[in-house]
Amino acid sequence: AQSVTQPDIHITVSEGASLELRCNYSYGATPYLFWYVQSPGQGLQLLLKYFSGDTLVQGIKGFEAEFKRSQSSFNLRKPSVHWSDAAEYFCAVGTYSGGGADGLTFGKGTHLIIQP
Amino acid sequence: DADVTQTPRNRITKTGKRIMLECSQTKGHDRMYWYRQDPGLGLRLIYYSFDVKDINKGEISDGYSVSRQAQAKFSLSLESAIPNQTALYFCATSDKRQGASGANVLTFGAGSRLTVL
């Protein structure tokens, strides 16, 4: 079965500094990879996704992520964070069992705190 | 109106009560899902449905049941609620018509916060 590990439960970053959130996955085949963001009191919003092709993917709000097969990683990056980026970030892996999608498997999340 | 609507948004109930959380969608997607979110545990899949006649258990289905009343409606029931079912519940949808990749892109509702006393 697939799994996702987000090693950092909390990360604190100063406003304007760069950000990298780590994600490692375990899956036997080529995965579909996602990053979602959850702002306080809100549902989850898709930031970006990787299905195939270029391993560096661009998302919304200035985020990007890089798929590294050799490291089973899909880390999320942003060059300069804004106070509005404070939120919970979830990495997820999707699978395709032939009959269709079985839903995403999520990591436990990383809580991002932005310092003024 | 939201693409995926969950009702109620908040509910406080007592142990042993029957609770139903409802989800409706206007996206025309064929697939619907129920997830549970607990602090520090992320989101875990409870049930998923590929169409009205195809319902599948997820990772943590014990204590829950679902009903897909129509393509647009998917409800989650707790027959006899217990305190450890206190959580934030999310409904989500996806669309197989866009292929395997599209089927994996989920659209989430805003969540239903359930407290069982």
PDB file of C-alpha atoms in Angstrom:
ATOM      1  CA  ALA A   1       0.000   0.000   0.000  1.00  0.00           C
ATOM      2  CA  GLN A   2       1.091   3.531  -0.644  1.00  0.00           C
ATOM      3  CA  SER A   3       2.136   5.944   2.090  1.00  0.00           C
ATOM      4  CA  VAL A   4       3.244   9.538   2.468  1.00  0.00           C
ATOM      5  CA  THR A   5       5.613  10.985   5.044  1.00  0.00           C
ATOM      6  CA  GLN A   6       5.891  14.657   5.887  1.00  0.00           C
ATOM      7  CA  PRO A   7       8.791  14.771   8.331  1.00  0.00           C
ATOM      8  CA  ASP A   8       8.138  18.269   9.648  1.00  0.00           C
ATOM      9  CA  ILE A   9       5.052  18.760  11.802  1.00  0.00           C
ATOM     10  CA  HIS A  10       5.674  22.504  12.235  1.00  0.00           C
ATOM     11  CA  ILE A  11       7.858  24.919  10.315  1.00  0.00           C
ATOM     12  CA  THR A  12       8.411  28.576  11.162  1.00  0.00           C
ATOM     13  CA  VAL A  13       9.660  30.927   8.453  1.00  0.00           C
ATOM     14  CA  SER A  14      10.157  34.667   8.414  1.00  0.00           C
ATOM     15  CA  GLU A  15       8.079  36.646   5.973  1.00  0.00           C
ATOM     16  CA  GLY A  16      10.046  37.104   2.761  1.00  0.00           C
ATOM     17  CA  ALA A  17      12.260  34.090   3.361  1.00  0.00           C
ATOM     18  CA  SER A  18      12.312  31.001   1.187  1.00  0.00           C
ATOM     19  CA  LEU A  19      10.381  27.878   2.046  1.00  0.00           C
ATOM     20  CA  GLU A  20      10.793  24.167   1.454  1.00  0.00           C
ATOM     21  CA  LEU A  21       8.342  21.585   2.783  1.00  0.00           C
ATOM     22  CA  ARG A  22       9.423  17.989   2.563  1.00  0.00           C
ATOM     23  CA  CYS A  23       7.409  15.040   1.324  1.00  0.00           C
ATOM     24  CA  ASN A  24       8.451  11.446   0.807  1.00  0.00           C
ATOM     25  CA  TYR A  25       6.205   8.775  -0.612  1.00  0.00           C
ATOM     26  CA  SER A  26       6.155   5.023  -0.893  1.00  0.00           C
ATOM     27  CA  TYR A  27       4.452   3.463  -3.898  1.00  0.00           C
ATOM     28  CA  GLY A  28       5.427   0.636  -6.213  1.00  0.00           C
ATOM     29  CA  ALA A  29       4.586   2.343  -9.491  1.00  0.00           C
ATOM     30  CA  THR A  30       4.775   5.862 -10.839  1.00  0.00           C
ATOM     31  CA  PRO A  31       2.680   7.936  -8.478  1.00  0.00           C
ATOM     32  CA  TYR A  32       0.382  10.829  -8.991  1.00  0.00           C
ATOM     33  CA  LEU A  33       1.564  13.452  -6.492  1.00  0.00           C
ATOM     34  CA  PHE A  34      -0.218  16.436  -5.044  1.00  0.00           C
ATOM     35  CA  TRP A  35       0.164  19.292  -2.625  1.00  0.00           C
ATOM     36  CA  TYR A  36      -2.927  20.717  -0.979  1.00  0.00           C
ATOM     37  CA  VAL A  37      -3.218  23.713   1.336  1.00  0.00           C
ATOM     38  CA  GLN A  38      -5.739  24.162   4.110  1.00  0.00           C
ATOM     39  CA  SER A  39      -6.187  27.655   5.487  1.00  0.00           C
ATOM     40  CA  PRO A  40      -7.683  27.976   8.977  1.00  0.00           C
ATOM     41  CA  GLY A  41     -11.350  26.976   8.972  1.00  0.00           C
ATOM     42  CA  GLN A  42     -11.287  26.137   5.284  1.00  0.00           C
ATOM     43  CA  GLY A  43     -11.372  23.075   3.100  1.00  0.00           C
ATOM     44  CA  LEU A  44      -8.434  21.841   1.072  1.00  0.00           C
ATOM     45  CA  GLN A  45      -7.283  23.632  -2.042  1.00  0.00           C
ATOM     46  CA  LEU A  46      -5.076  22.055  -4.685  1.00  0.00           C
ATOM     47  CA  LEU A  47      -1.729  23.857  -5.009  1.00  0.00           C
ATOM     48  CA  LEU A  48      -0.154  21.702  -7.697  1.00  0.00           C
ATOM     49  CA  LYS A  49       0.052  18.205  -9.083  1.00  0.00           C
ATOM     50  CA  TYR A  50       2.499  15.907 -10.828  1.00  0.00           C
ATOM     51  CA  PHE A  51       1.383  13.184 -13.188  1.00  0.00           C
ATOM     52  CA  SER A  52       4.233  12.758 -15.639  1.00  0.00           C
ATOM     53  CA  GLY A  53       6.703  14.692 -17.771  1.00  0.00           C
ATOM     54  CA  ASP A  54       8.656  17.651 -16.439  1.00  0.00           C
ATOM     55  CA  THR A  55       9.649  16.887 -12.879  1.00  0.00           C
ATOM     56  CA  LEU A  56       9.450  20.534 -11.810  1.00  0.00           C
ATOM     57  CA  VAL A  57       5.831  21.600 -11.609  1.00  0.00           C
ATOM     58  CA  GLN A  58       4.423  25.048 -11.053  1.00  0.00           C
ATOM     59  CA  GLY A  59       1.330  25.699  -9.000  1.00  0.00           C
ATOM     60  CA  ILE A  60      -0.810  28.497  -7.760  1.00  0.00           C
ATOM     61  CA  LYS A  61       0.272  31.249  -5.369  1.00  0.00           C
ATOM     62  CA  GLY A  62       3.898  31.069  -6.529  1.00  0.00           C
ATOM     63  CA  PHE A  63       4.533  27.516  -5.306  1.00  0.00           C
ATOM     64  CA  GLU A  64       6.517  24.879  -7.140  1.00  0.00           C
ATOM     65  CA  ALA A  65       7.463  21.273  -6.421  1.00  0.00           C
ATOM     66  CA  GLU A  66      10.071  18.909  -7.780  1.00  0.00           C
ATOM     67  CA  PHE A  67       9.561  15.177  -8.245  1.00  0.00           C
ATOM     68  CA  LYS A  68      12.726  13.164  -7.576  1.00  0.00           C
ATOM     69  CA  ARG A  69      12.151   9.511  -8.294  1.00  0.00           C
ATOM     70  CA  SER A  70      15.527   8.427  -6.921  1.00  0.00           C
ATOM     71  CA  GLN A  71      14.683   9.979  -3.562  1.00  0.00           C
ATOM     72  CA  SER A  72      10.942   9.218  -3.620  1.00  0.00           C
ATOM     73  CA  SER A  73      10.390  12.854  -2.822  1.00  0.00           C
ATOM     74  CA  PHE A  74       8.099  15.645  -3.905  1.00  0.00           C
ATOM     75  CA  ASN A  75       9.198  18.734  -1.966  1.00  0.00           C
ATOM     76  CA  LEU A  76       7.249  21.966  -2.099  1.00  0.00           C
ATOM     77  CA  ARG A  77       9.089  25.281  -2.472  1.00  0.00           C
ATOM     78  CA  LYS A  78       8.404  28.974  -2.558  1.00  0.00           C
ATOM     79  CA  PRO A  79      11.102  31.627  -3.007  1.00  0.00           C
ATOM     80  CA  SER A  80       9.519  34.256  -0.767  1.00  0.00           C
ATOM     81  CA  VAL A  81       6.675  33.561   1.649  1.00  0.00           C
ATOM     82  CA  HIS A  82       3.897  35.956   2.553  1.00  0.00           C
ATOM     83  CA  TRP A  83       1.972  36.118   5.823  1.00  0.00           C
ATOM     84  CA  SER A  84      -1.053  34.756   3.955  1.00  0.00           C
ATOM     85  CA  ASP A  85       0.841  31.503   3.320  1.00  0.00           C
ATOM     86  CA  ALA A  86       0.373  30.506   6.969  1.00  0.00           C
ATOM     87  CA  ALA A  87      -1.661  27.298   6.740  1.00  0.00           C
ATOM     88  CA  GLU A  88      -1.549  23.518   6.917  1.00  0.00           C
ATOM     89  CA  TYR A  89       0.062  21.838   3.914  1.00  0.00           C
ATOM     90  CA  PHE A  90      -0.656  18.282   2.880  1.00  0.00           C
ATOM     91  CA  CYS A  91       1.246  16.112   0.464  1.00  0.00           C
ATOM     92  CA  ALA A  92      -0.751  13.286  -1.124  1.00  0.00           C
ATOM     93  CA  VAL A  93      -0.201  10.357  -3.456  1.00  0.00           C
ATOM     94  CA  GLY A  94      -2.839   9.036  -5.810  1.00  0.00           C
ATOM     95  CA  THR A  95      -2.995   5.575  -7.290  1.00  0.00           C
ATOM     96  CA  TYR A  96      -4.620   3.968 -10.241  1.00  0.00           C
ATOM     97  CA  SER A  97      -5.723   0.410  -9.673  1.00  0.00           C
ATOM     98  CA  GLY A  98      -7.114  -0.178 -13.134  1.00  0.00           C
ATOM     99  CA  GLY A  99     -10.658   0.221 -12.017  1.00  0.00           C
ATOM    100  CA  GLY A 100     -10.113   3.846 -11.284  1.00  0.00           C
ATOM    101  CA  ALA A 101      -8.871   6.095  -8.571  1.00  0.00           C
ATOM    102  CA  ASP A 102      -9.111   4.781  -5.063  1.00  0.00           C
ATOM    103  CA  GLY A 103      -8.795   8.151  -3.441  1.00  0.00           C
ATOM    104  CA  LEU A 104      -5.704   9.951  -2.297  1.00  0.00           C
ATOM    105  CA  THR A 105      -3.438   8.936   0.565  1.00  0.00           C
ATOM    106  CA  PHE A 106      -2.417  11.980   2.567  1.00  0.00           C
ATOM    107  CA  GLY A 107       0.533  12.781   4.734  1.00  0.00           C
ATOM    108  CA  LYS A 108      -0.087  14.031   8.243  1.00  0.00           C
ATOM    109  CA  GLY A 109       0.505  17.616   7.265  1.00  0.00           C
ATOM    110  CA  THR A 110       2.996  20.395   7.971  1.00  0.00           C
ATOM    111  CA  HIS A 111       1.820  23.450   9.853  1.00  0.00           C
ATOM    112  CA  LEU A 112       3.484  26.561   8.450  1.00  0.00           C
ATOM    113  CA  ILE A 113       3.918  29.572  10.722  1.00  0.00           C
ATOM    114  CA  ILE A 114       5.039  32.896   9.276  1.00  0.00           C
ATOM    115  CA  GLN A 115       6.971  35.268  11.505  1.00  0.00           C
ATOM    116  CA  PRO A 116       6.760  39.006  10.825  1.00  0.00           C
TER     117      PRO A 116
ATOM    118  CA  ASP B   1     -22.781  28.419  -4.524  1.00  0.00           C
ATOM    119  CA  ALA B   2     -19.943  26.038  -3.710  1.00  0.00           C
ATOM    120  CA  ASP B   3     -19.208  23.149  -6.069  1.00  0.00           C
ATOM    121  CA  VAL B   4     -19.228  20.701  -3.154  1.00  0.00           C
ATOM    122  CA  THR B   5     -21.596  21.499  -0.292  1.00  0.00           C
ATOM    123  CA  GLN B   6     -21.547  19.804   3.074  1.00  0.00           C
ATOM    124  CA  THR B   7     -24.264  20.001   5.696  1.00  0.00           C
ATOM    125  CA  PRO B   8     -24.241  20.575   8.574  1.00  0.00           C
ATOM    126  CA  ARG B   9     -21.046  22.592   8.925  1.00  0.00           C
ATOM    127  CA  ASN B  10     -21.000  22.060  12.663  1.00  0.00           C
ATOM    128  CA  ARG B  11     -22.785  19.519  14.831  1.00  0.00           C
ATOM    129  CA  ILE B  12     -22.588  18.654  18.497  1.00  0.00           C
ATOM    130  CA  THR B  13     -24.238  15.430  19.558  1.00  0.00           C
ATOM    131  CA  LYS B  14     -24.228  12.882  22.343  1.00  0.00           C
ATOM    132  CA  THR B  15     -22.827   9.382  22.516  1.00  0.00           C
ATOM    133  CA  GLY B  16     -25.165   6.808  21.005  1.00  0.00           C
ATOM    134  CA  LYS B  17     -27.033   9.206  18.722  1.00  0.00           C
ATOM    135  CA  ARG B  18     -27.393   8.589  14.997  1.00  0.00           C
ATOM    136  CA  ILE B  19     -25.820  11.281  12.854  1.00  0.00           C
ATOM    137  CA  MET B  20     -25.931  11.906   9.126  1.00  0.00           C
ATOM    138  CA  LEU B  21     -23.585  14.198   7.262  1.00  0.00           C
ATOM    139  CA  GLU B  22     -24.667  15.135   3.788  1.00  0.00           C
ATOM    140  CA  CYS B  23     -22.726  16.081   0.707  1.00  0.00           C
ATOM    141  CA  SER B  24     -23.985  17.363  -2.604  1.00  0.00           C
ATOM    142  CA  GLN B  25     -22.049  18.449  -5.674  1.00  0.00           C
ATOM    143  CA  THR B  26     -22.757  20.460  -8.797  1.00  0.00           C
ATOM    144  CA  LYS B  27     -19.605  19.497 -10.700  1.00  0.00           C
ATOM    145  CA  GLY B  28     -21.152  16.465 -12.386  1.00  0.00           C
ATOM    146  CA  HIS B  29     -18.336  14.261 -11.115  1.00  0.00           C
ATOM    147  CA  ASP B  30     -18.883  10.526 -10.910  1.00  0.00           C
ATOM    148  CA  ARG B  31     -16.665   9.832  -7.913  1.00  0.00           C
ATOM    149  CA  MET B  32     -17.279  10.910  -4.346  1.00  0.00           C
ATOM    150  CA  TYR B  33     -15.313  10.392  -1.164  1.00  0.00           C
ATOM    151  CA  TRP B  34     -15.573  10.868   2.590  1.00  0.00           C
ATOM    152  CA  TYR B  35     -12.436  11.694   4.548  1.00  0.00           C
ATOM    153  CA  ARG B  36     -11.874  12.276   8.236  1.00  0.00           C
ATOM    154  CA  GLN B  37      -9.283  14.767   9.533  1.00  0.00           C
ATOM    155  CA  ASP B  38      -7.791  14.533  13.011  1.00  0.00           C
ATOM    156  CA  PRO B  39      -5.015  16.796  14.312  1.00  0.00           C
ATOM    157  CA  GLY B  40      -1.638  15.234  13.651  1.00  0.00           C
ATOM    158  CA  LEU B  41      -3.115  12.399  11.603  1.00  0.00           C
ATOM    159  CA  GLY B  42      -3.885  14.127   8.328  1.00  0.00           C
ATOM    160  CA  LEU B  43      -6.829  12.958   6.262  1.00  0.00           C
ATOM    161  CA  ARG B  44      -7.932   9.343   6.219  1.00  0.00           C
ATOM    162  CA  LEU B  45     -10.335   7.808   3.728  1.00  0.00           C
ATOM    163  CA  ILE B  46     -13.580   6.446   5.166  1.00  0.00           C
ATOM    164  CA  TYR B  47     -15.581   5.444   2.074  1.00  0.00           C
ATOM    165  CA  TYR B  48     -15.522   6.160  -1.617  1.00  0.00           C
ATOM    166  CA  SER B  49     -18.002   5.686  -4.420  1.00  0.00           C
ATOM    167  CA  PHE B  50     -17.311   5.377  -8.140  1.00  0.00           C
ATOM    168  CA  ASP B  51     -20.989   5.671  -9.039  1.00  0.00           C
ATOM    169  CA  VAL B  52     -24.405   5.139  -7.479  1.00  0.00           C
ATOM    170  CA  LYS B  53     -24.043   1.358  -7.427  1.00  0.00           C
ATOM    171  CA  ASP B  54     -20.357   1.154  -6.549  1.00  0.00           C
ATOM    172  CA  ILE B  55     -19.393   1.890  -2.958  1.00  0.00           C
ATOM    173  CA  ASN B  56     -16.134   0.875  -1.363  1.00  0.00           C
ATOM    174  CA  LYS B  57     -14.650   0.885   2.104  1.00  0.00           C
ATOM    175  CA  GLY B  58     -11.650   3.003   2.778  1.00  0.00           C
ATOM    176  CA  GLU B  59      -8.977   2.840   5.425  1.00  0.00           C
ATOM    177  CA  ILE B  60     -11.220   3.515   8.438  1.00  0.00           C
ATOM    178  CA  SER B  61     -14.793   2.453   7.608  1.00  0.00           C
ATOM    179  CA  ASP B  62     -15.657   0.777  10.925  1.00  0.00           C
ATOM    180  CA  GLY B  63     -18.473   2.610  12.690  1.00  0.00           C
ATOM    181  CA  TYR B  64     -19.566   4.413   9.523  1.00  0.00           C
ATOM    182  CA  SER B  65     -21.945   3.740   6.658  1.00  0.00           C
ATOM    183  CA  VAL B  66     -22.677   5.658   3.468  1.00  0.00           C
ATOM    184  CA  SER B  67     -25.412   6.081   0.936  1.00  0.00           C
ATOM    185  CA  ARG B  68     -25.097   7.340  -2.623  1.00  0.00           C
ATOM    186  CA  GLN B  69     -28.623   8.540  -3.243  1.00  0.00           C
ATOM    187  CA  ALA B  70     -27.835  10.020  -6.640  1.00  0.00           C
ATOM    188  CA  GLN B  71     -24.771  10.900  -8.635  1.00  0.00           C
ATOM    189  CA  ALA B  72     -24.704  14.276  -6.921  1.00  0.00           C
ATOM    190  CA  LYS B  73     -25.381  13.161  -3.344  1.00  0.00           C
ATOM    191  CA  PHE B  74     -23.284  11.101  -0.956  1.00  0.00           C
ATOM    192  CA  SER B  75     -24.145  10.918   2.737  1.00  0.00           C
ATOM    193  CA  LEU B  76     -22.149   9.586   5.660  1.00  0.00           C
ATOM    194  CA  SER B  77     -23.883   8.071   8.691  1.00  0.00           C
ATOM    195  CA  LEU B  78     -22.729   7.290  12.167  1.00  0.00           C
ATOM    196  CA  GLU B  79     -25.285   4.788  13.478  1.00  0.00           C
ATOM    197  CA  SER B  80     -24.251   5.198  17.104  1.00  0.00           C
ATOM    198  CA  ALA B  81     -21.809   8.023  17.568  1.00  0.00           C
ATOM    199  CA  ILE B  82     -18.923   7.700  20.011  1.00  0.00           C
ATOM    200  CA  PRO B  83     -16.523  10.370  21.304  1.00  0.00           C
ATOM    201  CA  ASN B  84     -13.538   9.169  19.253  1.00  0.00           C
ATOM    202  CA  GLN B  85     -15.537   9.997  16.125  1.00  0.00           C
ATOM    203  CA  THR B  86     -15.148  13.656  17.015  1.00  0.00           C
ATOM    204  CA  ALA B  87     -13.350  15.046  13.977  1.00  0.00           C
ATOM    205  CA  LEU B  88     -13.554  17.242  10.905  1.00  0.00           C
ATOM    206  CA  TYR B  89     -15.164  15.387   8.004  1.00  0.00           C
ATOM    207  CA  PHE B  90     -14.584  16.231   4.364  1.00  0.00           C
ATOM    208  CA  CYS B  91     -16.478  15.214   1.287  1.00  0.00           C
ATOM    209  CA  ALA B  92     -14.631  15.293  -2.021  1.00  0.00           C
ATOM    210  CA  THR B  93     -15.323  14.552  -5.673  1.00  0.00           C
ATOM    211  CA  SER B  94     -13.331  13.628  -8.752  1.00  0.00           C
ATOM    212  CA  ASP B  95     -14.020  12.930 -12.398  1.00  0.00           C
ATOM    213  CA  LYS B  96     -12.952   9.764 -14.199  1.00  0.00           C
ATOM    214  CA  ARG B  97     -13.961  11.226 -17.564  1.00  0.00           C
ATOM    215  CA  GLN B  98     -10.655  13.049 -17.517  1.00  0.00           C
ATOM    216  CA  GLY B  99      -8.791   9.754 -17.243  1.00  0.00           C
ATOM    217  CA  ALA B 100      -6.726   8.365 -14.427  1.00  0.00           C
ATOM    218  CA  SER B 101      -4.987  11.665 -13.811  1.00  0.00           C
ATOM    219  CA  GLY B 102      -8.228  13.611 -13.601  1.00  0.00           C
ATOM    220  CA  ALA B 103      -9.799  10.962 -11.420  1.00  0.00           C
ATOM    221  CA  ASN B 104      -7.115  11.687  -8.843  1.00  0.00           C
ATOM    222  CA  VAL B 105      -7.738  15.440  -8.672  1.00  0.00           C
ATOM    223  CA  LEU B 106     -10.114  15.958  -5.782  1.00  0.00           C
ATOM    224  CA  THR B 107     -12.415  18.894  -5.158  1.00  0.00           C
ATOM    225  CA  PHE B 108     -13.180  19.262  -1.467  1.00  0.00           C
ATOM    226  CA  GLY B 109     -16.118  20.624   0.437  1.00  0.00           C
ATOM    227  CA  ALA B 110     -15.583  23.053   3.300  1.00  0.00           C
ATOM    228  CA  GLY B 111     -15.897  20.338   5.936  1.00  0.00           C
ATOM    229  CA  SER B 112     -18.307  19.290   8.667  1.00  0.00           C
ATOM    230  CA  ARG B 113     -17.068  19.560  12.217  1.00  0.00           C
ATOM    231  CA  LEU B 114     -18.611  16.878  14.419  1.00  0.00           C
ATOM    232  CA  THR B 115     -18.295  16.789  18.195  1.00  0.00           C
ATOM    233  CA  VAL B 116     -19.537  13.747  20.086  1.00  0.00           C
ATOM    234  CA  LEU B 117     -19.926  14.290  23.817  1.00  0.00           C
TER     235      LEU B 117
END
